[in-house]
Amino acid sequence: MSEADSKAMHETQVIQSSNEALRPKANSTAMLVVLTVVAMLSGFLVVMMVQLTAPAIAENKRLAIEKAVFQVIPGAVERRDFHLDAGGSLIPGEGPDTLYAGYDADGKLLGVAIEGSAQGYADSVRQLWGYGVECQCVTAFTIIKFAETPGLGDKVLTDAGFLANFGALEARLNAAGDALANAIVTVKHGTKKHPWEVDAISGATITSRAVGKGINDSAQHFLPHLVPQLDVLRAPKAASQGE
Amino acid sequence: MSQNKTTAVTMDDFLSGIWRENPVFVMLLGMCPVLAVTNSVINALAMGLATTFVLLGSSAIISLLRHWIPKEVRIATYIVIIATFVTIIDYAIQAISLELYNALGAFIQLIVANCIILGRAEAHASRQPLLKTLTNGLGMGIGFTIALLALGSVRELLGNGSLLGHDIFGAHFEPWVVMILPPGGFFVLGAWLLLFNYIREVKKQKRLAESRAASGTTARALV
């Protein structure tokens, strides 16, 4: 080995060791420290952001529900939340199976907004629909969340003929009060004969059916409990008016 | 290696992300959000800005910590940092508009896995000082946003007859629904790539012809 070679080798070693000095050789301690610090920093930032945005997000969600409830109960300007407990009685406040009661300016109960969902074409179709107390019918519906094909399935929100189904769609309980007298069904476009049938949109039959089925399923579930207890929904407002 | 390059911030750091190394049209990175959320201008804009924010935030932290992150755990560290900024923007969008949040769906959370951001962290932020990283990140972010807008505007215009929700073509326009469906994303992306590569090719040919002409004259002058 010539002198020049060994000198060059020595130089590379020096460079390597100086590189190592610059970037300390990672041992487990360094890794632990860096990961811990980064994770703590991350946790701090995320918690700060959650705290900062919580009120705005809650307000957004409240507005979104309120808008949907007032949309499906025509004339409603005030809402109160109720839910069914395990025994099937109505309790004020939110919970699983929340119902939104809508009142007019005088505090008169107009209807109840109920959430339903059924499998659509792309994903489940979640909707909110209004039960009119006076007419014992479906007053309107709106979609909370769906992923239906734009231009086809999403016509359920814009098609005037389809929307005309709702407004006086019969949702009367049978004599025993344990189910609907006539189940709400979606029928092929142009074959609607009865007030409890939904006329499907041609080209969006699956989504139309999902809307009908979602309403029917939730009506069968809620209405037998709800209708006998409508006074519970009417009561609290009267009490607060008396104060 | 890039350490050999000058550490001064140049205009090229900023512009490379917009044109020469555009993440979508040149590097073809981050195709998942590019195809999925560009069905309207507002979705494209929101996605572009969210990605830019995450890119800037994570690049800044990674650049500042670059001497301390052991290379054995660098990817894990980068992902934690990126995920933090994604969570921040996720909450910010929920606070701004639930409607927008629902429209963007899972693609906000999926920014964590966007290869533009991890790629920038690995190739740039981990090797460059803060200012240079931020300039480059901003350019990349703007380049990504422009690309998303290029797709989003064409798709909304053809698929819905509107721009930013305003009707453009009037009631007689029959929308090409396919444009807002997934295949439309591929069609429009393909068309843009064709256009960009054509422009690039024309420029290259021109430069080649010029240099040939120039070398021709010098050769003749020498003779």
Short mmCIF file of C-alpha atoms in Angstrom, two decimals:
data_model
loop_
_atom_site.label_atom_id
_atom_site.label_comp_id
_atom_site.label_asym_id
_atom_site.label_seq_id
_atom_site.Cartn_x
_atom_site.Cartn_y
_atom_site.Cartn_z
CA MET A 1 0.00 0.00 0.00
CA SER A 2 1.49 3.32 -1.02
CA GLU A 3 1.73 6.25 1.32
CA ALA A 4 -0.74 8.26 -0.76
CA ASP A 5 -3.33 5.46 -0.50
CA SER A 6 -3.11 5.18 3.24
CA LYS A 7 -3.29 8.94 3.53
CA ALA A 8 -6.49 8.96 1.44
CA MET A 9 -7.93 6.17 3.58
CA HIS A 10 -7.11 8.09 6.70
CA GLU A 11 -8.84 11.13 5.31
CA THR A 12 -12.03 9.22 4.50
CA GLN A 13 -12.01 7.86 8.02
CA VAL A 14 -11.70 11.34 9.40
CA ILE A 15 -14.59 12.49 7.24
CA GLN A 16 -16.69 9.54 8.33
CA SER A 17 -16.00 10.10 11.98
CA SER A 18 -16.72 13.80 11.67
CA ASN A 19 -20.02 12.89 9.97
CA GLU A 20 -20.80 10.60 12.87
CA ALA A 21 -20.01 13.37 15.27
CA LEU A 22 -22.39 15.67 13.42
CA ARG A 23 -25.19 13.13 13.34
CA PRO A 24 -24.89 11.13 16.58
CA LYS A 25 -25.07 7.41 16.04
CA ALA A 26 -28.65 6.51 16.80
CA ASN A 27 -29.06 4.29 19.80
CA SER A 28 -32.31 3.21 21.39
CA THR A 29 -32.23 6.09 23.85
CA ALA A 30 -32.08 8.68 21.08
CA MET A 31 -34.92 6.97 19.25
CA LEU A 32 -37.04 6.82 22.39
CA VAL A 33 -36.39 10.43 23.24
CA VAL A 34 -37.18 11.72 19.75
CA LEU A 35 -40.32 9.63 19.36
CA THR A 36 -41.56 10.60 22.83
CA VAL A 37 -40.95 14.29 22.26
CA VAL A 38 -42.62 14.20 18.83
CA ALA A 39 -45.59 12.23 20.18
CA MET A 40 -46.00 14.67 23.07
CA LEU A 41 -45.81 17.65 20.76
CA SER A 42 -48.35 15.98 18.51
CA GLY A 43 -50.70 15.24 21.40
CA PHE A 44 -50.43 18.80 22.64
CA LEU A 45 -51.26 20.27 19.21
CA VAL A 46 -54.19 17.91 18.60
CA VAL A 47 -55.75 18.49 22.04
CA MET A 48 -55.36 22.24 21.59
CA MET A 49 -57.11 22.05 18.21
CA VAL A 50 -59.95 19.89 19.58
CA GLN A 51 -60.50 22.37 22.42
CA LEU A 52 -60.42 25.34 20.05
CA THR A 53 -62.88 23.95 17.52
CA ALA A 54 -65.28 22.04 19.81
CA PRO A 55 -67.81 24.88 20.24
CA ALA A 56 -67.87 25.68 16.52
CA ILE A 57 -68.30 22.02 15.56
CA ALA A 58 -71.12 21.49 18.09
CA GLU A 59 -72.84 24.62 16.78
CA ASN A 60 -72.46 23.42 13.16
CA LYS A 61 -73.97 20.04 14.03
CA ARG A 62 -76.85 21.66 15.89
CA LEU A 63 -77.57 23.96 12.94
CA ALA A 64 -77.43 21.05 10.51
CA ILE A 65 -79.96 19.03 12.56
CA GLU A 66 -82.15 22.07 13.09
CA LYS A 67 -82.18 22.87 9.38
CA ALA A 68 -83.11 19.29 8.50
CA VAL A 69 -85.84 19.10 11.17
CA PHE A 70 -87.46 22.37 10.10
CA GLN A 71 -87.29 21.22 6.51
CA VAL A 72 -89.23 18.00 7.09
CA ILE A 73 -91.81 19.51 9.47
CA PRO A 74 -93.31 22.40 7.50
CA GLY A 75 -93.99 25.43 9.68
CA ALA A 76 -91.83 24.33 12.60
CA VAL A 77 -89.73 27.01 14.28
CA GLU A 78 -88.71 25.22 17.46
CA ARG A 79 -87.39 21.77 18.13
CA ARG A 80 -86.98 19.57 21.19
CA ASP A 81 -85.22 16.22 21.36
CA PHE A 82 -86.69 13.04 22.80
CA HIS A 83 -85.65 9.44 22.77
CA LEU A 84 -87.15 6.05 23.49
CA ASP A 85 -85.81 4.20 26.50
CA ALA A 86 -85.45 0.42 26.65
CA GLY A 87 -89.07 -0.02 27.72
CA GLY A 88 -90.32 2.11 24.82
CA SER A 89 -91.33 5.23 26.75
CA LEU A 90 -90.42 8.71 25.53
CA ILE A 91 -87.80 10.57 27.54
CA PRO A 92 -86.75 14.17 26.89
CA GLY A 93 -83.17 14.65 25.77
CA GLU A 94 -80.90 13.00 23.24
CA GLY A 95 -80.00 9.35 23.25
CA PRO A 96 -79.97 6.40 20.93
CA ASP A 97 -83.07 6.52 18.68
CA THR A 98 -83.46 10.29 18.97
CA LEU A 99 -86.71 11.87 17.78
CA TYR A 100 -86.98 15.58 17.08
CA ALA A 101 -90.35 17.13 17.88
CA GLY A 102 -91.15 20.29 15.91
CA TYR A 103 -93.40 23.07 17.24
CA ASP A 104 -94.82 26.22 15.68
CA ALA A 105 -94.42 29.71 17.20
CA ASP A 106 -97.33 29.11 19.60
CA GLY A 107 -95.75 25.92 20.92
CA LYS A 108 -98.23 23.63 19.17
CA LEU A 109 -96.81 20.22 18.24
CA LEU A 110 -96.72 20.00 14.44
CA GLY A 111 -94.81 16.83 13.82
CA VAL A 112 -91.93 14.60 14.71
CA ALA A 113 -88.75 14.17 12.68
CA ILE A 114 -87.52 10.58 12.63
CA GLU A 115 -84.29 9.18 11.25
CA GLY A 116 -84.39 6.18 8.96
CA SER A 117 -81.83 4.37 6.86
CA ALA A 118 -81.80 1.65 4.23
CA GLN A 119 -79.30 0.24 1.77
CA GLY A 120 -79.16 2.29 -1.42
CA TYR A 121 -77.20 1.74 -4.62
CA ALA A 122 -73.75 2.82 -3.44
CA ASP A 123 -74.04 2.93 0.33
CA SER A 124 -76.73 3.18 2.97
CA VAL A 125 -79.12 6.09 2.52
CA ARG A 126 -79.65 7.94 5.80
CA GLN A 127 -82.63 10.24 5.86
CA LEU A 128 -84.73 12.31 8.19
CA TRP A 129 -88.47 12.36 7.61
CA GLY A 130 -91.30 14.26 9.21
CA TYR A 131 -94.35 12.60 10.74
CA GLY A 132 -97.30 14.98 10.64
CA VAL A 133 -99.34 14.63 13.84
CA GLU A 134 -102.56 16.01 12.32
CA CYS A 135 -102.58 14.11 9.04
CA GLN A 136 -100.88 10.95 10.38
CA CYS A 137 -98.73 11.06 7.32
CA VAL A 138 -95.19 11.62 6.09
CA THR A 139 -94.84 15.36 5.49
CA ALA A 140 -91.40 15.49 3.85
CA PHE A 141 -87.99 13.88 3.92
CA THR A 142 -84.42 15.01 3.52
CA ILE A 143 -81.18 13.11 3.09
CA ILE A 144 -78.66 13.25 5.93
CA LYS A 145 -76.03 11.23 4.16
CA PHE A 146 -75.83 9.16 1.00
CA ALA A 147 -73.37 8.34 -1.74
CA GLU A 148 -75.76 7.79 -4.64
CA THR A 149 -74.74 8.37 -8.23
CA PRO A 150 -74.84 12.06 -9.16
CA GLY A 151 -77.38 12.69 -11.87
CA LEU A 152 -79.23 9.40 -11.26
CA GLY A 153 -79.74 8.40 -7.63
CA ASP A 154 -79.49 11.92 -6.28
CA LYS A 155 -82.61 12.86 -8.27
CA VAL A 156 -84.61 11.79 -5.20
CA LEU A 157 -83.75 15.22 -3.79
CA THR A 158 -84.74 17.25 -6.88
CA ASP A 159 -87.34 15.30 -8.89
CA ALA A 160 -90.62 17.18 -8.45
CA GLY A 161 -92.72 14.11 -9.19
CA PHE A 162 -90.92 12.07 -6.56
CA LEU A 163 -91.05 14.79 -3.91
CA ALA A 164 -94.81 15.10 -4.53
CA ASN A 165 -95.15 11.60 -3.01
CA PHE A 166 -94.35 13.08 0.36
CA GLY A 167 -96.62 15.63 1.92
CA ALA A 168 -99.55 13.29 2.34
CA LEU A 169 -97.99 9.86 2.33
CA GLU A 170 -100.21 7.80 4.61
CA ALA A 171 -98.58 6.48 7.80
CA ARG A 172 -101.65 5.44 9.81
CA LEU A 173 -101.38 2.80 12.53
CA ASN A 174 -103.57 -0.28 12.38
CA ALA A 175 -106.41 -0.89 14.82
CA ALA A 176 -104.20 -2.76 17.27
CA GLY A 177 -101.66 0.08 17.16
CA ASP A 178 -98.63 -2.21 16.83
CA ALA A 179 -97.77 -1.61 13.16
CA LEU A 180 -98.70 0.56 10.19
CA ALA A 181 -102.13 -0.21 8.76
CA ASN A 182 -100.52 -0.26 5.32
CA ALA A 183 -96.77 -0.63 5.01
CA ILE A 184 -95.15 2.19 3.00
CA VAL A 185 -93.86 0.67 -0.23
CA THR A 186 -92.08 2.04 -3.25
CA VAL A 187 -93.74 0.99 -6.49
CA LYS A 188 -92.55 1.10 -10.08
CA HIS A 189 -92.71 4.49 -11.75
CA GLY A 190 -96.26 5.36 -12.83
CA THR A 191 -98.05 2.60 -10.91
CA LYS A 192 -98.90 4.42 -7.67
CA LYS A 193 -102.54 3.72 -6.73
CA HIS A 194 -102.78 4.09 -2.93
CA PRO A 195 -101.85 6.95 -0.59
CA TRP A 196 -99.24 4.78 1.16
CA GLU A 197 -97.30 4.02 -2.00
CA VAL A 198 -94.23 5.88 -3.20
CA ASP A 199 -93.93 6.36 -6.96
CA ALA A 200 -90.31 5.55 -7.85
CA ILE A 201 -88.19 7.65 -10.22
CA SER A 202 -87.53 5.79 -13.42
CA GLY A 203 -83.74 5.38 -13.60
CA ALA A 204 -83.32 5.76 -9.84
CA THR A 205 -85.46 2.87 -8.66
CA ILE A 206 -82.97 1.50 -6.14
CA THR A 207 -82.51 4.85 -4.41
CA SER A 208 -86.28 5.48 -4.48
CA ARG A 209 -86.81 2.11 -2.86
CA ALA A 210 -84.19 2.85 -0.22
CA VAL A 211 -86.02 6.07 0.70
CA GLY A 212 -89.35 4.21 0.94
CA LYS A 213 -87.87 1.32 2.90
CA GLY A 214 -85.98 3.59 5.29
CA ILE A 215 -89.19 5.47 6.08
CA ASN A 216 -91.22 2.28 6.43
CA ASP A 217 -88.70 0.53 8.69
CA SER A 218 -88.32 3.46 11.06
CA ALA A 219 -92.08 4.15 11.03
CA GLN A 220 -92.82 0.55 11.98
CA HIS A 221 -90.23 0.82 14.74
CA PHE A 222 -91.12 4.22 16.20
CA LEU A 223 -94.77 5.01 15.48
CA PRO A 224 -96.35 2.26 17.63
CA HIS A 225 -94.46 3.72 20.62
CA LEU A 226 -94.74 7.33 19.57
CA VAL A 227 -98.42 7.75 18.72
CA PRO A 228 -99.83 6.72 22.15
CA GLN A 229 -97.33 9.04 23.86
CA LEU A 230 -97.82 12.18 21.78
CA ASP A 231 -99.03 13.94 24.94
CA VAL A 232 -95.52 13.59 26.35
CA LEU A 233 -94.28 15.71 23.44
CA ARG A 234 -97.07 18.25 23.95
CA ALA A 235 -96.73 18.45 27.73
CA PRO A 236 -93.40 20.13 28.56
CA LYS A 237 -94.16 23.20 26.49
CA ALA A 238 -97.49 23.72 28.31
CA ALA A 239 -95.67 23.44 31.64
CA SER A 240 -93.04 25.98 30.66
CA GLN A 241 -95.75 28.33 29.35
CA GLY A 242 -97.39 28.20 32.78
CA GLU A 243 -94.23 29.45 34.45
CA MET B 1 -26.62 14.70 -2.67
CA SER B 2 -28.65 17.83 -2.18
CA GLN B 3 -26.38 19.05 0.63
CA ASN B 4 -23.94 20.03 -2.09
CA LYS B 5 -26.48 22.48 -3.47
CA THR B 6 -26.50 26.03 -2.30
CA THR B 7 -28.62 26.70 0.77
CA ALA B 8 -29.76 30.08 -0.53
CA VAL B 9 -33.46 30.28 -1.32
CA THR B 10 -34.00 30.71 -5.03
CA MET B 11 -37.01 31.42 -7.19
CA ASP B 12 -36.51 27.97 -8.65
CA ASP B 13 -37.28 26.34 -5.27
CA PHE B 14 -40.71 27.94 -5.44
CA LEU B 15 -41.43 27.51 -9.13
CA SER B 16 -40.26 23.91 -9.51
CA GLY B 17 -43.33 22.60 -7.69
CA ILE B 18 -45.65 24.62 -9.87
CA TRP B 19 -44.29 23.73 -13.28
CA ARG B 20 -41.10 21.69 -13.74
CA GLU B 21 -41.80 19.17 -10.94
CA ASN B 22 -45.55 19.62 -10.62
CA PRO B 23 -46.62 16.83 -8.24
CA VAL B 24 -49.66 15.86 -10.31
CA PHE B 25 -48.85 16.61 -13.94
CA VAL B 26 -45.17 15.67 -13.87
CA MET B 27 -44.51 13.37 -10.92
CA LEU B 28 -48.01 11.78 -10.97
CA LEU B 29 -48.10 11.63 -7.18
CA GLY B 30 -51.15 11.69 -4.93
CA MET B 31 -53.48 10.36 -7.62
CA CYS B 32 -56.03 9.12 -5.08
CA PRO B 33 -57.34 12.55 -3.98
CA VAL B 34 -56.70 13.96 -7.47
CA LEU B 35 -59.19 11.55 -8.99
CA ALA B 36 -61.57 11.24 -6.06
CA VAL B 37 -62.42 14.75 -4.86
CA THR B 38 -62.13 16.83 -8.02
CA ASN B 39 -65.80 16.51 -8.95
CA SER B 40 -66.38 20.16 -8.10
CA VAL B 41 -64.28 23.32 -7.85
CA ILE B 42 -64.97 23.87 -4.16
CA ASN B 43 -63.95 20.31 -3.21
CA ALA B 44 -60.78 20.60 -5.30
CA LEU B 45 -59.89 23.95 -3.72
CA ALA B 46 -60.52 22.72 -0.17
CA MET B 47 -58.48 19.56 -0.75
CA GLY B 48 -55.62 21.55 -2.35
CA LEU B 49 -55.48 24.06 0.50
CA ALA B 50 -55.72 21.34 3.17
CA THR B 51 -52.86 19.42 1.55
CA THR B 52 -50.78 22.61 1.25
CA PHE B 53 -51.32 23.35 4.94
CA VAL B 54 -50.25 19.84 5.98
CA LEU B 55 -47.26 19.99 3.61
CA LEU B 56 -46.07 23.32 5.01
CA GLY B 57 -46.65 22.41 8.67
CA SER B 58 -45.01 19.00 8.53
CA SER B 59 -42.09 20.20 6.36
CA ALA B 60 -41.37 23.01 8.80
CA ILE B 61 -41.25 20.72 11.84
CA ILE B 62 -39.27 18.03 10.03
CA SER B 63 -36.79 20.58 8.74
CA LEU B 64 -36.30 22.02 12.22
CA LEU B 65 -35.84 18.59 13.80
CA ARG B 66 -33.77 17.14 10.95
CA HIS B 67 -30.54 16.90 12.94
CA TRP B 68 -32.15 15.10 15.86
CA ILE B 69 -34.34 12.50 14.15
CA PRO B 70 -32.46 9.17 14.11
CA LYS B 71 -32.64 7.74 10.61
CA GLU B 72 -33.88 4.36 11.91
CA VAL B 73 -37.17 5.88 13.08
CA ARG B 74 -37.44 8.75 10.61
CA ILE B 75 -40.48 7.43 8.71
CA ALA B 76 -42.38 6.77 11.93
CA THR B 77 -41.54 10.27 13.13
CA TYR B 78 -42.57 11.85 9.83
CA ILE B 79 -45.90 10.01 9.86
CA VAL B 80 -46.68 11.14 13.42
CA ILE B 81 -45.88 14.74 12.49
CA ILE B 82 -47.95 14.57 9.27
CA ALA B 83 -50.86 12.88 11.08
CA THR B 84 -50.86 15.68 13.64
CA PHE B 85 -51.32 18.34 10.99
CA VAL B 86 -53.94 16.25 9.20
CA THR B 87 -55.94 15.99 12.44
CA ILE B 88 -55.64 19.75 12.91
CA ILE B 89 -56.98 20.51 9.43
CA ASP B 90 -59.66 17.83 9.85
CA TYR B 91 -61.06 19.64 12.90
CA ALA B 92 -60.65 23.02 11.23
CA ILE B 93 -62.77 21.91 8.25
CA GLN B 94 -65.45 20.49 10.55
CA ALA B 95 -65.56 23.84 12.32
CA ILE B 96 -65.76 25.76 9.04
CA SER B 97 -68.42 23.72 7.25
CA LEU B 98 -69.91 20.29 7.94
CA GLU B 99 -71.22 20.16 4.39
CA LEU B 100 -67.71 20.52 2.98
CA TYR B 101 -66.42 18.00 5.51
CA ASN B 102 -69.01 15.43 4.39
CA ALA B 103 -68.26 16.11 0.71
CA LEU B 104 -64.54 15.45 1.22
CA GLY B 105 -65.28 12.29 3.19
CA ALA B 106 -62.33 10.11 4.14
CA PHE B 107 -59.95 11.95 1.81
CA ILE B 108 -58.99 14.50 4.46
CA GLN B 109 -57.76 11.74 6.78
CA LEU B 110 -56.08 10.06 3.81
CA ILE B 111 -53.78 13.08 3.37
CA VAL B 112 -51.61 11.21 5.92
CA ALA B 113 -50.83 8.66 3.24
CA ASN B 114 -50.40 11.22 0.44
CA CYS B 115 -47.04 10.44 -1.10
CA ILE B 116 -46.41 14.07 -2.07
CA ILE B 117 -46.08 14.98 1.61
CA LEU B 118 -44.04 11.98 2.72
CA GLY B 119 -41.96 12.36 -0.44
CA ARG B 120 -41.24 16.01 0.31
CA ALA B 121 -40.36 15.13 3.93
CA GLU B 122 -37.91 12.43 2.85
CA ALA B 123 -36.40 14.13 -0.19
CA HIS B 124 -36.40 17.76 0.83
CA ALA B 125 -37.41 18.76 4.36
CA SER B 126 -35.08 16.27 6.04
CA ARG B 127 -32.08 17.77 4.21
CA GLN B 128 -32.74 21.48 3.83
CA PRO B 129 -32.99 24.47 6.16
CA LEU B 130 -36.38 25.85 7.15
CA LEU B 131 -36.80 28.71 4.66
CA LYS B 132 -35.77 26.67 1.64
CA THR B 133 -38.12 23.86 2.71
CA LEU B 134 -41.04 26.23 3.22
CA THR B 135 -40.50 27.86 -0.18
CA ASN B 136 -40.34 24.51 -1.90
CA GLY B 137 -43.33 23.19 0.07
CA LEU B 138 -45.41 26.24 -0.78
CA GLY B 139 -44.59 25.83 -4.47
CA MET B 140 -45.50 22.14 -4.36
CA GLY B 141 -48.72 22.92 -2.50
CA ILE B 142 -49.72 25.59 -4.99
CA GLY B 143 -48.81 23.29 -7.86
CA PHE B 144 -51.01 20.56 -6.36
CA THR B 145 -53.88 23.00 -5.79
CA ILE B 146 -53.64 24.33 -9.36
CA ALA B 147 -53.72 20.77 -10.70
CA LEU B 148 -56.77 19.90 -8.59
CA LEU B 149 -58.50 23.08 -9.74
CA ALA B 150 -57.67 22.29 -13.37
CA LEU B 151 -59.44 18.95 -13.00
CA GLY B 152 -62.23 20.21 -10.75
CA SER B 153 -63.26 23.12 -12.94
CA VAL B 154 -63.43 21.04 -16.14
CA ARG B 155 -65.33 18.25 -14.40
CA GLU B 156 -67.84 20.56 -12.72
CA LEU B 157 -68.34 22.57 -15.91
CA LEU B 158 -69.00 19.54 -18.11
CA GLY B 159 -70.62 17.31 -15.52
CA ASN B 160 -72.90 19.84 -13.88
CA GLY B 161 -72.87 22.87 -16.19
CA SER B 162 -71.69 25.10 -13.34
CA LEU B 163 -68.60 26.66 -11.78
CA LEU B 164 -68.40 27.08 -7.99
CA GLY B 165 -72.12 26.25 -7.95
CA HIS B 166 -73.09 29.08 -10.35
CA ASP B 167 -74.92 27.96 -13.46
CA ILE B 168 -72.85 28.72 -16.55
CA PHE B 169 -74.50 27.00 -19.49
CA GLY B 170 -78.15 27.62 -18.62
CA ALA B 171 -81.11 25.26 -18.51
CA HIS B 172 -80.68 23.84 -22.02
CA PHE B 173 -77.33 22.24 -21.24
CA GLU B 174 -77.52 18.48 -20.77
CA PRO B 175 -74.76 17.66 -18.23
CA TRP B 176 -72.27 14.92 -19.03
CA VAL B 177 -72.88 13.06 -15.81
CA VAL B 178 -69.94 10.74 -16.47
CA MET B 179 -67.59 13.68 -15.82
CA ILE B 180 -68.47 13.86 -12.11
CA LEU B 181 -68.33 10.08 -11.79
CA PRO B 182 -64.99 8.31 -11.23
CA PRO B 183 -64.32 7.63 -14.96
CA GLY B 184 -64.57 11.37 -15.64
CA GLY B 185 -61.60 11.89 -13.33
CA PHE B 186 -59.47 9.60 -15.47
CA PHE B 187 -60.67 11.20 -18.74
CA VAL B 188 -59.93 14.75 -17.59
CA LEU B 189 -56.58 13.82 -16.00
CA GLY B 190 -55.60 12.07 -19.23
CA ALA B 191 -56.56 15.11 -21.31
CA TRP B 192 -54.55 17.47 -19.09
CA LEU B 193 -51.51 15.15 -19.17
CA LEU B 194 -51.75 15.03 -22.96
CA LEU B 195 -51.82 18.82 -23.15
CA PHE B 196 -48.94 19.31 -20.70
CA ASN B 197 -46.73 16.71 -22.32
CA TYR B 198 -47.48 18.20 -25.75
CA ILE B 199 -46.43 21.67 -24.60
CA ARG B 200 -43.32 20.21 -22.98
CA GLU B 201 -42.41 18.30 -26.14
CA VAL B 202 -42.92 21.33 -28.40
CA LYS B 203 -40.67 23.41 -26.11
CA LYS B 204 -38.01 20.72 -26.08
CA GLN B 205 -38.02 20.47 -29.88
CA LYS B 206 -37.72 24.23 -30.20
CA ARG B 207 -34.80 24.33 -27.76
CA LEU B 208 -33.14 21.48 -29.60
CA ALA B 209 -33.57 23.23 -32.95
CA GLU B 210 -32.19 26.48 -31.52
CA SER B 211 -29.13 24.85 -30.01
CA ARG B 212 -28.54 22.96 -33.24
CA ALA B 213 -28.81 26.20 -35.23
CA ALA B 214 -26.49 27.92 -32.75
CA SER B 215 -23.89 25.16 -32.87
CA GLY B 216 -24.23 25.14 -36.67
CA THR B 217 -23.31 28.83 -36.91
CA THR B 218 -20.35 28.47 -34.54
CA ALA B 219 -19.14 25.47 -36.50
CA ARG B 220 -19.38 27.44 -39.73
CA ALA B 221 -17.67 30.41 -38.09
CA LEU B 222 -14.83 28.13 -37.05
CA VAL B 223 -14.51 26.85 -40.60
#
